[in-house]
Coordinates of C-alpha atoms and ligand atoms in Angstrom, one line a residue:
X30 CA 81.6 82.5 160.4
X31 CA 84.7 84.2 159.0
X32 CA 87.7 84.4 160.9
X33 CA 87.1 87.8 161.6
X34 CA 84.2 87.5 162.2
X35 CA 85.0 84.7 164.9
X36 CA 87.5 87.0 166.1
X37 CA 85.1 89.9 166.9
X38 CA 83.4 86.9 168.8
X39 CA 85.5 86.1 171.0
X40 CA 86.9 89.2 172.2
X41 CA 86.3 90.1 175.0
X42 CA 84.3 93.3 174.6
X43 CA 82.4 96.0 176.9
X44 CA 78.9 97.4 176.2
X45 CA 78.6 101.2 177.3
X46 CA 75.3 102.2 175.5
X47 CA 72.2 99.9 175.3
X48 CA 68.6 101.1 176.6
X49 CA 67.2 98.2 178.2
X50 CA 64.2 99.4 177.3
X51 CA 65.7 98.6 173.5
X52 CA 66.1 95.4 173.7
X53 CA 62.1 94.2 174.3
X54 CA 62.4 91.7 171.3
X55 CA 58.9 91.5 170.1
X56 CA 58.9 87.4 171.2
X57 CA 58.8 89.0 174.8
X58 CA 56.5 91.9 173.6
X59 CA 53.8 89.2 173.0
X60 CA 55.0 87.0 176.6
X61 CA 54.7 90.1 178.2
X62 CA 51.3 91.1 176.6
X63 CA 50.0 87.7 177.2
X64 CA 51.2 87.4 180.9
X65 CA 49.8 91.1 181.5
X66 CA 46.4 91.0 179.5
X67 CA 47.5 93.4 177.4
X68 CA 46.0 93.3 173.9
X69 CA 48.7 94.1 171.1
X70 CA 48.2 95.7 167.8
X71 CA 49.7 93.3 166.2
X72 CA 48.8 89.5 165.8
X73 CA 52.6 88.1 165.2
X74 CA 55.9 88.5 165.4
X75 CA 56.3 89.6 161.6
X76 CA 54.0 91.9 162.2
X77 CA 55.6 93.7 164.8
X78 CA 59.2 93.8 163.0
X79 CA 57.6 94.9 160.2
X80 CA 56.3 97.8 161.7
X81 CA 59.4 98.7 162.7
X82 CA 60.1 101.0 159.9
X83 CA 62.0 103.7 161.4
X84 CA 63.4 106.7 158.5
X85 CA 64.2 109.7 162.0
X86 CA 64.5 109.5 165.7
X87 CA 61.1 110.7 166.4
X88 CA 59.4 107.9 164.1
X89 CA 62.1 105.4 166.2
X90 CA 61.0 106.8 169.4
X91 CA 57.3 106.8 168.9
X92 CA 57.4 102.8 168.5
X93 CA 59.9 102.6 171.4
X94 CA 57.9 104.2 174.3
X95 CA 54.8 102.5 172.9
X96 CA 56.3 98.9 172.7
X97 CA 57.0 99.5 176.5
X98 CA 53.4 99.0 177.5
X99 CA 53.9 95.5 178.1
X100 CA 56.0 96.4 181.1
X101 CA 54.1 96.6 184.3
X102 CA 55.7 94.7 187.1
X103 CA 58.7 93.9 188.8
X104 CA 59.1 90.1 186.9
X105 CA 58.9 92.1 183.5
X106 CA 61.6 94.4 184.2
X107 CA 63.6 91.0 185.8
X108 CA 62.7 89.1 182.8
X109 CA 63.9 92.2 180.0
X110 CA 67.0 92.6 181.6
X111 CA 68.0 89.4 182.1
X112 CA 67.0 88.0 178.5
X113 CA 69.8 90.7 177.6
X114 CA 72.8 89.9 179.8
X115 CA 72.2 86.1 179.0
X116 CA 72.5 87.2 175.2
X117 CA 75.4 90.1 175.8
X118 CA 77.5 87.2 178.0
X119 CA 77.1 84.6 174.6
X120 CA 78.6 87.5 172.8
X121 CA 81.8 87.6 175.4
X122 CA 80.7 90.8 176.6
X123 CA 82.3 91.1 180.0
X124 CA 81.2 94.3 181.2
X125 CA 78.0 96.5 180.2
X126 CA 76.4 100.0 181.2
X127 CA 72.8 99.4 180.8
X128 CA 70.7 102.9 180.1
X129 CA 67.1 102.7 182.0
X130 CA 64.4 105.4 181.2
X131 CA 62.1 105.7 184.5
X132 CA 60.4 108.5 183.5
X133 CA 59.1 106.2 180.5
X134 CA 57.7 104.1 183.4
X135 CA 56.8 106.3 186.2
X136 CA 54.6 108.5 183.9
X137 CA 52.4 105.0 183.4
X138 CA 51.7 104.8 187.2
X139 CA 54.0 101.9 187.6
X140 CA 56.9 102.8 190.2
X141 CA 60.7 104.0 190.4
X142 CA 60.9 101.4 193.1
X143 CA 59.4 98.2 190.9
X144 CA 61.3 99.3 187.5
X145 CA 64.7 99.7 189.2
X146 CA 64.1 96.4 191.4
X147 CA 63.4 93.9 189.0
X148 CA 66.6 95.2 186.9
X149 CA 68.5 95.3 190.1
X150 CA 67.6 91.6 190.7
X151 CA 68.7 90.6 187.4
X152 CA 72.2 92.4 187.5
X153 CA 72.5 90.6 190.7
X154 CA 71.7 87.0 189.4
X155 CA 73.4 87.6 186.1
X156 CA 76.7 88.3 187.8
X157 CA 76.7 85.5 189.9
X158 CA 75.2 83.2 187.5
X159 CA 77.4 83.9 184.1
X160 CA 79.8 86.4 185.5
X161 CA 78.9 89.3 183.5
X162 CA 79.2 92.5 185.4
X163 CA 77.0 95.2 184.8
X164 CA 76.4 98.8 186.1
X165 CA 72.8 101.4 185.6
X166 CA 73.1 104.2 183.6
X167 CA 69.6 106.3 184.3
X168 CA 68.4 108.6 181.5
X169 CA 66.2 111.5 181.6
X170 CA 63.5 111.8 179.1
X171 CA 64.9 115.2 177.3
X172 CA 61.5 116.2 175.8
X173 CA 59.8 116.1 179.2
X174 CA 60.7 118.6 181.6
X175 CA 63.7 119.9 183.6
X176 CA 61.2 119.8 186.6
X177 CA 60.0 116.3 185.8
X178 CA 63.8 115.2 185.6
X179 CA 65.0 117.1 188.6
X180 CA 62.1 114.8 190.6
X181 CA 63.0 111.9 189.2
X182 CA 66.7 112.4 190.2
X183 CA 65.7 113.5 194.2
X184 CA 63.1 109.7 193.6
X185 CA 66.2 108.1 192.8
X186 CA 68.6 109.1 195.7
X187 CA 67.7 106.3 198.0
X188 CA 68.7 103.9 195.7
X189 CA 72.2 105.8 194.5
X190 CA 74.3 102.6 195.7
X191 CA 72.8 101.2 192.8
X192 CA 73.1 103.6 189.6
X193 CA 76.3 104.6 188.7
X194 CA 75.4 107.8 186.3
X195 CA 72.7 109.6 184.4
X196 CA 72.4 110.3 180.6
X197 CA 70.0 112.3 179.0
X198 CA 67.8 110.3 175.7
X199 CA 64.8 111.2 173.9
X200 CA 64.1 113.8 171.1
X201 CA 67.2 116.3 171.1
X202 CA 64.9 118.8 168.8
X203 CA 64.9 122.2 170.9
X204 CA 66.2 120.3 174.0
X205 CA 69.8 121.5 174.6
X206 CA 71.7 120.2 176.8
X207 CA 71.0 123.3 178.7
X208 CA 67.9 123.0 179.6
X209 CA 69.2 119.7 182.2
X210 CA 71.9 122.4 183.2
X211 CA 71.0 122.5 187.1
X212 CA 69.4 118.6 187.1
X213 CA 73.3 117.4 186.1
X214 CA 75.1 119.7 188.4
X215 CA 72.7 118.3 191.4
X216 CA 73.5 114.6 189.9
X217 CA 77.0 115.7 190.0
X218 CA 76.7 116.9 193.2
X219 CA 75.3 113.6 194.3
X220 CA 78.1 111.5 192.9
X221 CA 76.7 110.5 189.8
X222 CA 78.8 110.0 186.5
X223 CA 77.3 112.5 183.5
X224 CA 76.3 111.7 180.3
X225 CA 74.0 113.2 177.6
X226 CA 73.0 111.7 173.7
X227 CA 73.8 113.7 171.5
X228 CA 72.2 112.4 168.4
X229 CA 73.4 112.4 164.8
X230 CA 72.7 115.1 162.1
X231 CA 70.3 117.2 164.7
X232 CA 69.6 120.5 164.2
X233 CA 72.3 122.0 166.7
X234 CA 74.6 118.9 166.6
X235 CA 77.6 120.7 167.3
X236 CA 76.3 124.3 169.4
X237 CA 75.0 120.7 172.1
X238 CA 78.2 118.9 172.0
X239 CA 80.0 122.0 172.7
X240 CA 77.2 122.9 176.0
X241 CA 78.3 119.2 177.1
X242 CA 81.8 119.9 177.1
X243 CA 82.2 123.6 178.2
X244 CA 78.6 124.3 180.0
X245 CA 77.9 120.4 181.7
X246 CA 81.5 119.0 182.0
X247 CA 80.0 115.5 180.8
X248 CA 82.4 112.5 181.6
X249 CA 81.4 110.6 178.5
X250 CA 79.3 111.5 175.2
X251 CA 76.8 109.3 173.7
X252 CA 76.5 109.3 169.9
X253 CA 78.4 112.5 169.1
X254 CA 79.7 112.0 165.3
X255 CA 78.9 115.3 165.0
X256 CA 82.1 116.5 167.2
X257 CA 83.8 116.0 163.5
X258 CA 82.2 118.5 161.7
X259 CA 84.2 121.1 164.0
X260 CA 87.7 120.6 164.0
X261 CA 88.4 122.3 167.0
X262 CA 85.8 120.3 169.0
X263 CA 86.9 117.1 167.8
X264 CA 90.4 118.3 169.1
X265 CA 88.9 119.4 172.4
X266 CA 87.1 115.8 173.3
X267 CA 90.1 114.1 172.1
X268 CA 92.1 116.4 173.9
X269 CA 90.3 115.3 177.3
X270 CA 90.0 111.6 176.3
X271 CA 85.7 111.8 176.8
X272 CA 84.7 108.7 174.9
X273 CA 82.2 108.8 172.6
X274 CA 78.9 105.9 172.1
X275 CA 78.8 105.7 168.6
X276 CA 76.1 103.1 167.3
X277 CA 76.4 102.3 163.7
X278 CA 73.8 99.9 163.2
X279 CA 71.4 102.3 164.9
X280 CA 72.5 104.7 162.8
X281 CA 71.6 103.7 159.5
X282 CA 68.1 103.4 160.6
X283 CA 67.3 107.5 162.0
X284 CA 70.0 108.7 159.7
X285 CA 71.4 107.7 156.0
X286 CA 73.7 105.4 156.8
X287 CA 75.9 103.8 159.9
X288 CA 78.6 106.5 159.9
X289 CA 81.4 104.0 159.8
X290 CA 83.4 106.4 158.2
X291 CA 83.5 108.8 161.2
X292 CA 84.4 105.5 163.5
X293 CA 87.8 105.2 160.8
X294 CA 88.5 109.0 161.5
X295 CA 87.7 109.0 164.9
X296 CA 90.1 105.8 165.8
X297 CA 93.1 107.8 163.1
X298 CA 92.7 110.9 165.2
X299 CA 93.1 109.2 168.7
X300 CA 90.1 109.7 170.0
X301 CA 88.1 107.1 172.3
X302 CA 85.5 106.1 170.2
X303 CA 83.4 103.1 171.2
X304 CA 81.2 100.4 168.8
X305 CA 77.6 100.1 170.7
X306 CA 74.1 98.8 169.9
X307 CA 71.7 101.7 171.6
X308 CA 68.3 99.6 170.8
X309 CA 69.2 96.0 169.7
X310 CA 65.7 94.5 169.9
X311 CA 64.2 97.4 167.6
X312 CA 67.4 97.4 165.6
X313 CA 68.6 93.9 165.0
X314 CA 71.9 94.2 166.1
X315 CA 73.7 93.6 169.0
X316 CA 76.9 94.2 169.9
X317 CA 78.9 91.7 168.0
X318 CA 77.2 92.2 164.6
X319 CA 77.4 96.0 164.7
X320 CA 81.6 95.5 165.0
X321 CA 80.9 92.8 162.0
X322 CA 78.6 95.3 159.9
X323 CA 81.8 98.2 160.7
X324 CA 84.4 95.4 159.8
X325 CA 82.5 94.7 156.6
X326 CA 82.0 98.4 155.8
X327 CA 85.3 99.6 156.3
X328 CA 87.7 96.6 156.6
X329 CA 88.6 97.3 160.4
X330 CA 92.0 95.4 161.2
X331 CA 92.2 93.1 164.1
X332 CA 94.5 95.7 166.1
X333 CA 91.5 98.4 164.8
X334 CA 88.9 96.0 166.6
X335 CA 91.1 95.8 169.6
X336 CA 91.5 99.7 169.8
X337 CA 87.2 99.6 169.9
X338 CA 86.9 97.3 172.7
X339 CA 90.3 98.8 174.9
X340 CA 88.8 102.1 174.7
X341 CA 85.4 101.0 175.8
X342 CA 87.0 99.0 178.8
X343 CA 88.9 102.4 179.5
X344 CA 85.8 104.6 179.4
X345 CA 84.0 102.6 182.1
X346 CA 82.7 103.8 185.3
X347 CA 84.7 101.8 187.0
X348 CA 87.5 101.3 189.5
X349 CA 91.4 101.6 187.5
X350 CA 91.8 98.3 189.1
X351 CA 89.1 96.5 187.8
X352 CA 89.6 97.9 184.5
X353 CA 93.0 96.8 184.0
X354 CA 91.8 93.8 184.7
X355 CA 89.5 93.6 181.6
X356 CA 92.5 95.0 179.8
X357 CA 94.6 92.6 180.8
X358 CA 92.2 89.3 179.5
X359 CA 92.1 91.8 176.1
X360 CA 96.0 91.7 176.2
X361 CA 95.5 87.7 176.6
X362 CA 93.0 87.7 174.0
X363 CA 94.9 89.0 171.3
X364 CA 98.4 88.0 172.1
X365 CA 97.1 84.5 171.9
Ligands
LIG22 N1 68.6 108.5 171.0 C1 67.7 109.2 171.8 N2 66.8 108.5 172.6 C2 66.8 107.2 172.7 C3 67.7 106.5 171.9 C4 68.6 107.2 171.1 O1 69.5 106.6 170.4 N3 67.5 105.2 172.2 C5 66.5 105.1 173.1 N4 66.1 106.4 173.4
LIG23 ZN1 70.8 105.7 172.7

């Protein structure tokens, strides 16, 4: 390891956009299969990652709701989540906001109560066990519709005390914002945090970054490199300090490349841009090694890496208190 590279290691860092769903490693996809009687398509794990030839998001998602067959009960969802928090605390990630996609599950007969349990459960063990803290982030499926979402949201009220926000995944192609228009304000309504992917290079990139800011009042964006290609709309989410998910690894695989350039003009124009994995299982990336492919790429310095992981702590859906905390051990970190 370089020092850099050992330096992005040990910093302590925050995780605001991973789909747990994402990180099925295909090792697990054949535990799961095997544990569930589920025949795979596949007869190794070679096979499976070299299927995983992605060139759009469409081609990405297709393999991504279909790897999630394996998932049926309460242990699997237990057994996902925690296999991610163990790897994301060897990575000295302190804090995460895990997405979930129930509708991905729900639709399969299996139900809200059993997904969001078994991830409950290990949140629960993962904090007391390593320390890291974690919060639920649950998506709606975009394509799908506003009625299906607006059901899934009432599904999910009894169990508010334990989701801190929605987001809103899936194919972005002719589904605006909009269309989720009334499902946020009623999240809002219920005291949810708002957030919405808004995917690179789309069709209407920047006419659905602008319906986030103006028509949804999101708190955060997810993705959003597009907000550079209109000056005044970069201005604007600077402007109100939303934060912004970028995923670089992910990136290179559904578009031409990791965008590390807009990171570079993102951080020189002040705005909170974060460094993220989205789908590290399908991608190969986690957290640390997309902030070591960006470092490589661009030749982020050591106050640049600190920038990355002090916004993300800032962005959190989280009490001021608790995140000066995590400022305060990144202070540590790099005064030491
Ligand atoms: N974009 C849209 N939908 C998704 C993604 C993404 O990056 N990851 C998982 N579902
Ligand atoms: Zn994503």
């Amino acid at each position: 390891m370089t020092s850099i590279e050992q330096f992005i290691h040990d910093m302590p860092k925050c995780e605001l956009h991973v789909h747990l769903e994402g990180t099925l490693e295909p090792e697990m996809k054949f535990d799961l299969a095997a544990r569930n009687n589920i025949a795979l398509a596949y007869r190794t794990v070679e096979d499976i990652r070299a299927s995983y030839g992605f060139t759009d998001l469409p081609s990405f998602l297709d393999v991504y709701y279909s790897g999630m067959s394996v998932l049926l009960k309460e242990e699997d969802f237990y057994d996902l989540t925690y296999a991610y928090l163990k790897r994301a605390n060897s990575e000295n990630i302190l804090y995460a906001e895990l997405f979930f996609d129930p509708q991905a599950h729900t639709s399969r007969g299996i139900s809200f109560d059993t997904v969001i349990r078994g991830i409950r459960r290990a949140q629960e063990t993962a904090e007391n066990i390593l320390g890291i803290r974690t919060q639920l982030i649950m998506c709606f499926l975009r394509d799908l519709s506003a009625g299906f979402a607006m059901a899934t949201l009432l599904e999910s009220l009894p169990y508010k005390g334990w989701i801190a926000g929605v987001g809103l995944d899936s194919d972005e192609k002719d589904n605006p914002p909009l269309k989720f228009q009334a499902v946020f304000a009623r999240a809002r309504a219920e005291g949810y945090k708002l957030t919405m992917h808004c995917d690179v290079n789309q069709q209407d990139s920047v006419k659905h970054l602008w319906q986030c800011i103006d028509e949804i009042a999101v708190d955060r964006i997810d993705h959003g490199v597009n907000s550079l290609d209109d000056p005044k709309l970069s201005a604007e989410i600077g402007r109100r300090g939303l934060a912004l998910t970028v995923c670089p690894v992910s990136n290179a695989f559904v578009t031409e490349g990791t965008q590390a350039g807009a990171i570079r003009r993102m951080l020189d124009q002040g705005m909170r841009v974060t460094v993220n994995s989205d789908d590290p299982g399908y991608f190969g990336a986690y957290l640390e090694e997309n902030l070591v492919v960006v470092q490589k790429e661009i030749g982020l310095s050591r106050e640049d890496l600190k920038q990355l992981s002090r916004n993300a702590f800032e962005a959190a859906w989280l009490p001021q208190t608790a995140k000066d905390d995590y400022l305060s051990r990144l202070d540590a970190y790099t005064a030491a």
